[in-house]
CSV table of C-alpha atoms in Angstrom, one decimal:
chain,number,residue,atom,x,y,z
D,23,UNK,CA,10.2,8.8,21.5
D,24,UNK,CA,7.3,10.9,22.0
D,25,UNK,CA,4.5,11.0,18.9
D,26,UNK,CA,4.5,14.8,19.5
D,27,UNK,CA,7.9,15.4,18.2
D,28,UNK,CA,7.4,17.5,15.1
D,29,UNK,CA,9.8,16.6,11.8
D,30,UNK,CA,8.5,19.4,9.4
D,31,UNK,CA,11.6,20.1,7.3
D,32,UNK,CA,14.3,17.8,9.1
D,33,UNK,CA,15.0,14.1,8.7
D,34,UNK,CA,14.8,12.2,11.9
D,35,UNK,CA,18.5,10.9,13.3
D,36,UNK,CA,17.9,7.2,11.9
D,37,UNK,CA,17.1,8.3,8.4
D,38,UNK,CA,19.1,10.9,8.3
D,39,UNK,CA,22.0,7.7,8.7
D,40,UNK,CA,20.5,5.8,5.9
D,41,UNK,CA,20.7,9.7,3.7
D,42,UNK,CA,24.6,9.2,4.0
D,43,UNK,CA,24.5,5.7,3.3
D,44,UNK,CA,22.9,6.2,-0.3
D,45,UNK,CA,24.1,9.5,-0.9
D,46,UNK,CA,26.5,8.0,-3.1
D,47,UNK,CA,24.4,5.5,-4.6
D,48,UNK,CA,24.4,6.3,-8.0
D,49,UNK,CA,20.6,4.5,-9.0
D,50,UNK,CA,16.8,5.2,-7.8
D,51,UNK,CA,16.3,4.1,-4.4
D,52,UNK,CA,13.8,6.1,-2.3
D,53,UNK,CA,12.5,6.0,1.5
D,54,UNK,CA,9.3,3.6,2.0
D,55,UNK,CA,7.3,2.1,4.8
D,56,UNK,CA,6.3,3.8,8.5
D,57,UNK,CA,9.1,6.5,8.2
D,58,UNK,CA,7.7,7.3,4.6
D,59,UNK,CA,4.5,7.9,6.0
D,60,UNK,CA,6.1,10.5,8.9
D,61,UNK,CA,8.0,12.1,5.9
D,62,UNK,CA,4.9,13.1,4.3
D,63,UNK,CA,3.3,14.2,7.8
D,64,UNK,CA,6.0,15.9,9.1
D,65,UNK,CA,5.2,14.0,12.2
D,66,UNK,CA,6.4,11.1,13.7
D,67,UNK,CA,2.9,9.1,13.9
D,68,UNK,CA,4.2,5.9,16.1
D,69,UNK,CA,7.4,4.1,17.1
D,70,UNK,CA,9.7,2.5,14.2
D,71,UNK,CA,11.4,-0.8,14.3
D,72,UNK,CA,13.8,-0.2,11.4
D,73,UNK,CA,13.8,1.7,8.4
D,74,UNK,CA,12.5,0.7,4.6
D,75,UNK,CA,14.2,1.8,1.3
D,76,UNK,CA,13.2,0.2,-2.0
D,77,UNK,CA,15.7,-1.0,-4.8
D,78,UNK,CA,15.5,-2.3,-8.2
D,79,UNK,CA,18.6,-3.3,-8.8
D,80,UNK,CA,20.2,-5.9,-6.1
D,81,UNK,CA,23.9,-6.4,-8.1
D,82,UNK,CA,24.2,-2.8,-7.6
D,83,UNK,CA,22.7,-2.9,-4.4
D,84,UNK,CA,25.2,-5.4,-2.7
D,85,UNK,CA,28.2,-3.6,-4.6
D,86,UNK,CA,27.3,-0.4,-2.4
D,87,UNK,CA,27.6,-2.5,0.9
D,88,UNK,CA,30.9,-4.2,1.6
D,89,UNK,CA,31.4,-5.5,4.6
D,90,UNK,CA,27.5,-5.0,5.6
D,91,UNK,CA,25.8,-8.8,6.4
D,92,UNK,CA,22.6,-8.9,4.3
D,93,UNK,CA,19.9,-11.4,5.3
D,94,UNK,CA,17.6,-11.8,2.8
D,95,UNK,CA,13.9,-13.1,2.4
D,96,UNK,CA,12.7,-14.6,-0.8
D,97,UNK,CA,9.1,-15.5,-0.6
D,98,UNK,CA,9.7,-17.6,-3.9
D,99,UNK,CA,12.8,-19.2,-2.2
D,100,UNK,CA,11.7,-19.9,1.3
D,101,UNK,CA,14.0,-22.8,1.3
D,102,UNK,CA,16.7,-20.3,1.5
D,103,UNK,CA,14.7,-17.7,3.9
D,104,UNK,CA,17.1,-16.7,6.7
D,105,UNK,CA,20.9,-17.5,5.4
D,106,UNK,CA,23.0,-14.7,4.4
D,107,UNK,CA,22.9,-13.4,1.2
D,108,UNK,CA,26.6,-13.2,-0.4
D,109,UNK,CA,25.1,-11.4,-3.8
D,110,UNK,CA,25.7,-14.6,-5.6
D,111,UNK,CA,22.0,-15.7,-5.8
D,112,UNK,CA,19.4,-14.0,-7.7
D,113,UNK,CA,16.8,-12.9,-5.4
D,114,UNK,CA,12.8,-12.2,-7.1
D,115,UNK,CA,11.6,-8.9,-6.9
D,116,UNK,CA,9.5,-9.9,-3.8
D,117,UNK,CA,12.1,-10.3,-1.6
D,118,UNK,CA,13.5,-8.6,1.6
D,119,UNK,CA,16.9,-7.7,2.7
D,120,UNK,CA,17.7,-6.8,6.7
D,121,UNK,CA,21.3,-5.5,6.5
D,122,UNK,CA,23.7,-5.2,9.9
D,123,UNK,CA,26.4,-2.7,9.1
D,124,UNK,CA,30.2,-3.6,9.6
D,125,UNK,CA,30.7,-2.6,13.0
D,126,UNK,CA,27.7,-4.8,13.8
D,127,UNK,CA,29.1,-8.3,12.8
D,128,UNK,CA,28.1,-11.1,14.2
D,129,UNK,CA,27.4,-14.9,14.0
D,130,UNK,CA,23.7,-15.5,12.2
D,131,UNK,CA,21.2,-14.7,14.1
D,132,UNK,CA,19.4,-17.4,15.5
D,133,UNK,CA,16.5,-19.3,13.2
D,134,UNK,CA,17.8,-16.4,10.8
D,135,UNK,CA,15.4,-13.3,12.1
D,136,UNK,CA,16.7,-10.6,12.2
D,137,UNK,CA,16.3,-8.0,14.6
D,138,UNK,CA,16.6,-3.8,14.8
D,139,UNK,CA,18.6,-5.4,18.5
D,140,UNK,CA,21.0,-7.7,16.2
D,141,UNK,CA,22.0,-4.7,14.3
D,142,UNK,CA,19.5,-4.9,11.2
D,143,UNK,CA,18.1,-2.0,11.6
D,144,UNK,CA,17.6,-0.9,7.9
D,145,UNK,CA,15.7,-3.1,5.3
D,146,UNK,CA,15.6,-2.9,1.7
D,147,UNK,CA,12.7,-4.0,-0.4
D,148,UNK,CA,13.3,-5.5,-4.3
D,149,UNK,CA,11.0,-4.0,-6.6
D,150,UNK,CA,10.7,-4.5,-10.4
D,151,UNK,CA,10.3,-2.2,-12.9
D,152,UNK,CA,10.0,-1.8,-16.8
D,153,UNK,CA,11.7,1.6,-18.3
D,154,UNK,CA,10.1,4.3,-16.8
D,155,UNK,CA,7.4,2.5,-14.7
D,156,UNK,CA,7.5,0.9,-11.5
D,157,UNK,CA,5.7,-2.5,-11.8
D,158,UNK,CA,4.1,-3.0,-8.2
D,159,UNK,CA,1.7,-6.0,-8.9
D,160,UNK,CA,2.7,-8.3,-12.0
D,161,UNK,CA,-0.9,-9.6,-12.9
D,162,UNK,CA,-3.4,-7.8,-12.5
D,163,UNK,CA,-1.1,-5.6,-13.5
D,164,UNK,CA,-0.8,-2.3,-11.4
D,165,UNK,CA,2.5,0.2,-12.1
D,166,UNK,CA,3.0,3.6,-12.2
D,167,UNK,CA,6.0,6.2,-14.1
D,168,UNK,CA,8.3,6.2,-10.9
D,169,UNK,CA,8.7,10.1,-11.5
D,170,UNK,CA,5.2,10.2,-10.0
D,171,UNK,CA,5.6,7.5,-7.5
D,172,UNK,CA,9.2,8.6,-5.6
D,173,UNK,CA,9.1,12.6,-4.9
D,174,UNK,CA,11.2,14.3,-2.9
D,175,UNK,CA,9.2,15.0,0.8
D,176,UNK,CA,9.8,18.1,2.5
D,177,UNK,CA,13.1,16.0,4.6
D,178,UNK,CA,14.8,16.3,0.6
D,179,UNK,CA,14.9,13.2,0.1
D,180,UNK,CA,13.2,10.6,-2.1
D,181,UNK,CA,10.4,9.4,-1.1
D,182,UNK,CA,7.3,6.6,-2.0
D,183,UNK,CA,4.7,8.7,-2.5
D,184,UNK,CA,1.2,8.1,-0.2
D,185,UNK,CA,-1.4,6.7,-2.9
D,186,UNK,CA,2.0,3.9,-3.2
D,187,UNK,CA,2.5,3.4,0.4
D,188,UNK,CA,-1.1,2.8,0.6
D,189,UNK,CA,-1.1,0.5,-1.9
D,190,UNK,CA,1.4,-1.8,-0.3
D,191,UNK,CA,-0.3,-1.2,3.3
D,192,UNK,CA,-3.5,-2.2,1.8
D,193,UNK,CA,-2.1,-6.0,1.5
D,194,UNK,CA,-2.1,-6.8,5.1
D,195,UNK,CA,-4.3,-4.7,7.0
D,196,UNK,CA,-2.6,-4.8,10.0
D,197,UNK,CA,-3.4,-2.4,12.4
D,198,UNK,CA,-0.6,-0.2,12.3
D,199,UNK,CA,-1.3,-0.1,8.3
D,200,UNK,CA,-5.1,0.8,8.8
D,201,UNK,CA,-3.8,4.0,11.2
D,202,UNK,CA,-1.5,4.8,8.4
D,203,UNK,CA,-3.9,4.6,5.9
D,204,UNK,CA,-6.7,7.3,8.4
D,205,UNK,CA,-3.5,9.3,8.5
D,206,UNK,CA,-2.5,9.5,4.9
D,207,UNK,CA,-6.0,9.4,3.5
D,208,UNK,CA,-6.6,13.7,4.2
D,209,UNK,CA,-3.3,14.2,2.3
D,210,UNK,CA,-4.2,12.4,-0.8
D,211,UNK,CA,-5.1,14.8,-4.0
D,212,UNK,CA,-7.7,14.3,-6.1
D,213,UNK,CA,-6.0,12.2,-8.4
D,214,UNK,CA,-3.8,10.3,-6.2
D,215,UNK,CA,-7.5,8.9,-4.3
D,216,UNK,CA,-8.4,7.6,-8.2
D,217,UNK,CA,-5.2,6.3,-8.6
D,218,UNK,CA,-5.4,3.9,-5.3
D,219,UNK,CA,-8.9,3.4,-5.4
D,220,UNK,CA,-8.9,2.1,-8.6
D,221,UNK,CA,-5.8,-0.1,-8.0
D,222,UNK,CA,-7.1,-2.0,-4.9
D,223,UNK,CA,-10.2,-2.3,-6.5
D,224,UNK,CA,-8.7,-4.7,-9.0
D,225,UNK,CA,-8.6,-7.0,-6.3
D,226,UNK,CA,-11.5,-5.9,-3.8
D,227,UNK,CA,-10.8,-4.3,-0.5
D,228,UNK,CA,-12.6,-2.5,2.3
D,229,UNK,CA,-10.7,1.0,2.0
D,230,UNK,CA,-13.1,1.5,-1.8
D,231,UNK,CA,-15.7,2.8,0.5
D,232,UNK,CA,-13.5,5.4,2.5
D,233,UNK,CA,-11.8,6.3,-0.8
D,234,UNK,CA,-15.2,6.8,-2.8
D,235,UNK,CA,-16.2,9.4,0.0
C-alpha cells in the first residue's frame, strides 16, 4: 500500500473491521499504536502489521470474543508466554493479547508467535487504571484523566491521543517509533509537549532536547 494514500476523514479497511468488532463493546477501549499515529495524520505514514486497541478490563474483554483464539503475553508470566489464553487466568496489566477471529482457527502456532499470516491480525494491549485516570507507568508514577488521553480522531473513533502514543514509543526507540515520534512531534499543542516532556523526563531520554525546542 502506497504511503501517499490520504485517510483524512475515513478509517482505513482494517480498522474500519476492528470499528464493528467493538461497536458493541459496551467499556472504553480506544485505537493505539502505528494506525493511531495515521489517525491523527490523516495519512498512512508506513506499512502495518496488525492493529493495536487498548483495554482495561480483560473479563469483559474475553466475554466480547467467543469463538476468537487469544494468545496472550504476560511479561510477569513468561512461563505461560505463548499458550492460549481461555479467560481463566488473570493476566497483569502489561500484557498482550494477539486474537485470530473464528473463521481463522487453527492449531497453535508454532513456539506460540503469532503472526498477522496465522490470522492474528488485531492485538489488544492491558492497561490499568484508577477511576478516572489512566495509570501508564506504576512507579514513577505517570497517568493521565483518560478523557484527555482517548479522543475521538477525525476517522470517529477513539483514539490514544499523540503526547500518549509517544510516551509508549519512547520505551523502545526502535526506528519505526523514532519516525513516529518526527511525525507526531509538529502536531503536539503546547500543553501536550509539557505533558510528554515532563513524563519521559522522569526517567531520562534523548527526545527532552527535541521537546524543549
Amino acid at each position: 500500500m502506497s504511503t501517499s494514500v490520504s485517510f483524512e476523514t475515513a478509517a482505513p479497511e482494517p480498522v474500519a473491521r476492528v470499528v464493528d468488532l467493538m461497536s458493541t463493546y459496551q467499556h472504553d477501549w480506544a485505537l493505539c499504536g502505528g494506525w493511531a499515529v495515521d489517525a491523527w495524520l490523516g495519512r498512512l505514514t508506513r506499512e502495518h502489521g496488525d492493529t493495536d486497541v487498548i483495554v482495561f478490563d480483560q473479563g469483559v474483554l474475553f466475554e466480547h470474543l467467543p469463538g476468537w483464539q487469544l494468545l496472550a503475553h504476560d511479561p510477569l508470566a513468561p512461563e505461560h508466554n505463548g499458550e492460549w489464553w481461555d479467560g481463566d487466568r488473570v493476566l497483569s496489566h502489561r500484557s498482550h493479547i494477539h486474537a485470530r477471529p473464528p473463521d481463522r482457527r487453527s492449531i497453535l502456532p508454532e513456539g506460540g508467535i503469532a503472526t498477522t499470516e496465522g490470522g492474528f491480525g488485531l492485538e489488544f494491549q492491558l492497561n490499568q487504571r484508577a477511576g478516572g485516570d489512566w495509570v501508564m507507568r506504576g512507579e514513577p508514577h505517570v497517568s493521565l484523566p483518560l478523557s484527555r488521553a482517548v479522543r475521538d480522531s477525525a476517522w470517529g473513533l477513539p483514539t490514544v491521543t499523540p503526547e500518549v502514543l509517544l510516551f509508549y514509543k519512547a520505551a523502545d526507540l526502535r526506528r519505526r517509533d523514532k519516525l513516529d515520534f518526527l511525525a507526531l512531534l509538529p502536531q503536539l499543542t503546547t500543553d501536550q509537549r509539557d505533558w510528554l516532556r515532563e513524563a519521559i523526563a522522569l526517567v531520562g531520554h534523548p527526545w527532552l532536547t527535541q521537546l524543549a525546542t
